Short mmCIF file of C-alpha atoms in Angstrom, two decimals:
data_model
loop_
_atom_site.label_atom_id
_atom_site.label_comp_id
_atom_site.label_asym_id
_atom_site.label_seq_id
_atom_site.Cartn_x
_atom_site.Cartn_y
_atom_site.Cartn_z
CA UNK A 1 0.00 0.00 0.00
CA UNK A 2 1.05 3.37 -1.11
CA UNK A 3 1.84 6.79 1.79
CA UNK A 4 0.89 9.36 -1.00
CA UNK A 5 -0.16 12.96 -0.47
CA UNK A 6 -3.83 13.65 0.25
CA UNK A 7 -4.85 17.10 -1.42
CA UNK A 8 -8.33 18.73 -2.09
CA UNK A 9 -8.82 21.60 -5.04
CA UNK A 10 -11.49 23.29 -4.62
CA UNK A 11 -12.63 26.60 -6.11
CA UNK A 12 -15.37 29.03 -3.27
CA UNK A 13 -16.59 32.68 -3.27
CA UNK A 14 -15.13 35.19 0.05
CA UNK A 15 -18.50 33.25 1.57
CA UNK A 16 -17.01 30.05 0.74
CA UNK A 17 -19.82 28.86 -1.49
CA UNK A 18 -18.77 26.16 -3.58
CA UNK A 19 -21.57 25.77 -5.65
CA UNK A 20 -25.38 26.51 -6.40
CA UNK A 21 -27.65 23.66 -7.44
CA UNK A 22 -25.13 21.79 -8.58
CA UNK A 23 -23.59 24.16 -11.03
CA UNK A 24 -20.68 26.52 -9.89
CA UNK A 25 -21.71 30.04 -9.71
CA UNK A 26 -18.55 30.78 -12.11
CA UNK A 27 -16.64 29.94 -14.88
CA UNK A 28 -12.55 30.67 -14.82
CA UNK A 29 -11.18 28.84 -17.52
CA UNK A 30 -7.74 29.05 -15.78
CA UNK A 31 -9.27 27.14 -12.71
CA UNK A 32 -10.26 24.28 -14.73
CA UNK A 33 -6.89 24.31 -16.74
CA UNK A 34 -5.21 24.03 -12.79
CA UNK A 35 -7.50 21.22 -12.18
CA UNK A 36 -6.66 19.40 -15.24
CA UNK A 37 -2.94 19.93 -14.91
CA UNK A 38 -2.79 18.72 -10.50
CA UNK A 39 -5.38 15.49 -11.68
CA UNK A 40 -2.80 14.66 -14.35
CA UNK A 41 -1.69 11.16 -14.16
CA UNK A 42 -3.30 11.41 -10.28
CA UNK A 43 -6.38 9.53 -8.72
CA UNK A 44 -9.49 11.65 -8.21
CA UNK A 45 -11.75 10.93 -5.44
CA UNK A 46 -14.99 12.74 -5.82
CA UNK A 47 -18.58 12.10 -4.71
CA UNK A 48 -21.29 11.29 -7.92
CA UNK A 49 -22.97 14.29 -8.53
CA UNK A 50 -19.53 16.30 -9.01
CA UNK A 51 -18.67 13.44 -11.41
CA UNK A 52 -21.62 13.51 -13.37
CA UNK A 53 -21.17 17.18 -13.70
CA UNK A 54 -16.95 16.53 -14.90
CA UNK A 55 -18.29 13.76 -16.74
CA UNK A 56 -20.50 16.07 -18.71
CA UNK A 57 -18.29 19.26 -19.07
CA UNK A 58 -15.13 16.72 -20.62
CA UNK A 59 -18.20 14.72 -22.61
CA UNK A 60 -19.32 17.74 -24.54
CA UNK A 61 -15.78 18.90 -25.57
CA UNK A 62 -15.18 15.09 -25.97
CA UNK A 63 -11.99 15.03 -24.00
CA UNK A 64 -10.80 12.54 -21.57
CA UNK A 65 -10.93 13.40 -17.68
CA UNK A 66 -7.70 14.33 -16.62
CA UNK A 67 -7.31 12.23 -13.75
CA UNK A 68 -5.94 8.55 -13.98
CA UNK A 69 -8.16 7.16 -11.62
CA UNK A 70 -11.66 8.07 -10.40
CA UNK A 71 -13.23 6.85 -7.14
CA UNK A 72 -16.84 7.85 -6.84
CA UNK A 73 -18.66 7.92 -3.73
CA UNK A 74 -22.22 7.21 -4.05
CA UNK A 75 -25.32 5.40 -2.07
CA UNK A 76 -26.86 4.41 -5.30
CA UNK A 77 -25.59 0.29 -4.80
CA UNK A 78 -26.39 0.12 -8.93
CA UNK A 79 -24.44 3.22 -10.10
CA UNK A 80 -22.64 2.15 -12.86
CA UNK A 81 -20.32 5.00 -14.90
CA UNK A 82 -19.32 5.43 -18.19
CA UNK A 83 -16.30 5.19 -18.15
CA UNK A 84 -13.29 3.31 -18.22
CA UNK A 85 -11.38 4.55 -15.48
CA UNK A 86 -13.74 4.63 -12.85
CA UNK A 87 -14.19 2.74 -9.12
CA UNK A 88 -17.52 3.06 -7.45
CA UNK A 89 -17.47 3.01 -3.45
CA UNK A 90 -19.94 3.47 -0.90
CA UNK A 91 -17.94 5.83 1.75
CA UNK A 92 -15.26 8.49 2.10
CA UNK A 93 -13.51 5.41 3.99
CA UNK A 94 -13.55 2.86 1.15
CA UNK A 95 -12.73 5.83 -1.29
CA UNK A 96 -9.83 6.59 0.33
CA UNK A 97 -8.57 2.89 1.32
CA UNK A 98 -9.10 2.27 -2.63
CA UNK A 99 -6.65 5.18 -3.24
CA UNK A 100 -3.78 4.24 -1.19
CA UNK A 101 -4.09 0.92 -3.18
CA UNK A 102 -3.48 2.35 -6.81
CA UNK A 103 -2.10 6.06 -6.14
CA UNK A 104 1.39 6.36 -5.30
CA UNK A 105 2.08 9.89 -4.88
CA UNK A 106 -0.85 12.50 -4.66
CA UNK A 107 -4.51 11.81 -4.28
CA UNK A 108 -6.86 14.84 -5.24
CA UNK A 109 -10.17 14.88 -3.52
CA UNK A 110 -12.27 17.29 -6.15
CA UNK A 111 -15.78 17.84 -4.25
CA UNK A 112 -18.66 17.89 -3.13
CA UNK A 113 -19.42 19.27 -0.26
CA UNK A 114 -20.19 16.30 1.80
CA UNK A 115 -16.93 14.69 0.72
CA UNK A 116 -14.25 17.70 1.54
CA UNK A 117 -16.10 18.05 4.74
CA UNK A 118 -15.48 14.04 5.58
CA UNK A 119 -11.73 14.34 4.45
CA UNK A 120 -10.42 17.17 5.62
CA UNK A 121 -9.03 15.77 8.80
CA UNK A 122 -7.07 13.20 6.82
CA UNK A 123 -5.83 16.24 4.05
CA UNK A 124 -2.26 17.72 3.74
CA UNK A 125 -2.48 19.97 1.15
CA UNK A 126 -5.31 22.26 -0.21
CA UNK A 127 -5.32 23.51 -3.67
CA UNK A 128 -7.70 26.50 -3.78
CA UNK A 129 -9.28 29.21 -5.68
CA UNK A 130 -10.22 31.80 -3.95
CA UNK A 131 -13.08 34.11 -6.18
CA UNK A 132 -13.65 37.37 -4.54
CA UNK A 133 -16.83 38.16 -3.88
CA UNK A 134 -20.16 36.70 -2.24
CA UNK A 135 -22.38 34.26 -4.14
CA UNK A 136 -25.53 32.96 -3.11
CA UNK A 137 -25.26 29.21 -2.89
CA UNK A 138 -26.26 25.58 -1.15
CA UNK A 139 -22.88 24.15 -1.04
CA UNK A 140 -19.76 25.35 1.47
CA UNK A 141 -16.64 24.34 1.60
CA UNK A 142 -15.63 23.33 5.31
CA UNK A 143 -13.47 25.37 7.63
CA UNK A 144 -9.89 24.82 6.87
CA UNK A 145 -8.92 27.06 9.47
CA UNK A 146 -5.93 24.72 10.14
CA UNK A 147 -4.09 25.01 7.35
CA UNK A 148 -2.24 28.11 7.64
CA UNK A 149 1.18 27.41 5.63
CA UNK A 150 1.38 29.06 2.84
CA UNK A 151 3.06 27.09 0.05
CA UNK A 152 2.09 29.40 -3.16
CA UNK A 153 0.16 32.52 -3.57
CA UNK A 154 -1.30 34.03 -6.62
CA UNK A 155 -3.17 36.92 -7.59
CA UNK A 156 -5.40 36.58 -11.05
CA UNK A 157 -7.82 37.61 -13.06
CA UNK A 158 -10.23 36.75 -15.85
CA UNK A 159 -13.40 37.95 -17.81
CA UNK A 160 -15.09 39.90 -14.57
CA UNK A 161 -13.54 37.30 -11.94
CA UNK A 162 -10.35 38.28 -9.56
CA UNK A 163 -9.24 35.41 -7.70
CA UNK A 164 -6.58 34.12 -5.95
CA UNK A 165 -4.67 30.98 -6.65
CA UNK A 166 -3.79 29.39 -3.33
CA UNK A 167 -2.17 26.25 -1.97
CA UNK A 168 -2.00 25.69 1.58
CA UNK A 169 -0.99 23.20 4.01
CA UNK A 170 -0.93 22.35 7.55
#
């Protein structure tokens, strides 16, 4: 079994809103081109709904999903995916002991809600986009309140968005 990193990348408003029935309340091409780049070649833990919805955005352009692995959490006992690279589990627990089998160096954990709130204790690194501004939403990201080392720190902008590339860890 495999010690690799455990990160989460996740992109929230000043409010930390992370998204608004299911859709996120913006579109920053350059976060999606960071989240492509850290999944590279990585495994991707991420619960169904923010699957489907990755599933969906990569479907239409008909690209791949960046990741090398995908381990979605869902209740449903007959979900079945679409594709090839897929595991289907049942808990943040079986997600993440599936990971450590098949990922030996970085595990990204890419959303929802429910799943960055169960694995933030077991998290060293956050990948983050911060989007200035409030947005009215039904998701949060969790506190993170712990990490407090800055590792990078970068000012952007694009269309009407300013944000702030971040990556933190404990």
């Amino acid at each position: 079994m495999y010690h690799p990193h455990i990160s989460i990348f996740a992109a929230m408003s000043e409010n930390r809103v992370i998204g608004n029935g299911n859709v996120i309340p913006w579109h920053i091409t350059p976060d999606l081109k960071r989240l492509s780049q850290k999944c590279q070649q990585h495994t991707v833990i991420l619960g169904r709904k923010t699957y489907e919805s990755m599933d969906y955005y990569y479907g239409k352009y008909n690209k791949e999903l960046p990741g090398k692995h995908y381990i979605i959490i869902t209740s449903d006992k007959l979900y079945s995916p679409s594709r090839a690279n897929t595991f289907v589990v049942h808990s943040f627990e079986e997600a993440l002991q599936k990971a450590k089998e098949i990922e030996p160096d970085e595990i990204i954990i890419a959303g929802g809600q429910r799943v960055f709130t169960e694995s933030l204790p077991f998290v060293d690194r956050l990948y983050l986009t911060l989007v200035k501004g409030n947005y009215e939403g039904d998701a949060f990201f969790p506190d993170y309140s712990e990490f407090t080392k800055v590792v990078e720190k970068e000012d952007q902008t694009y269309k009407e968005y300013s944000y702030t590339f971040l990556t933190l860890e404990r």
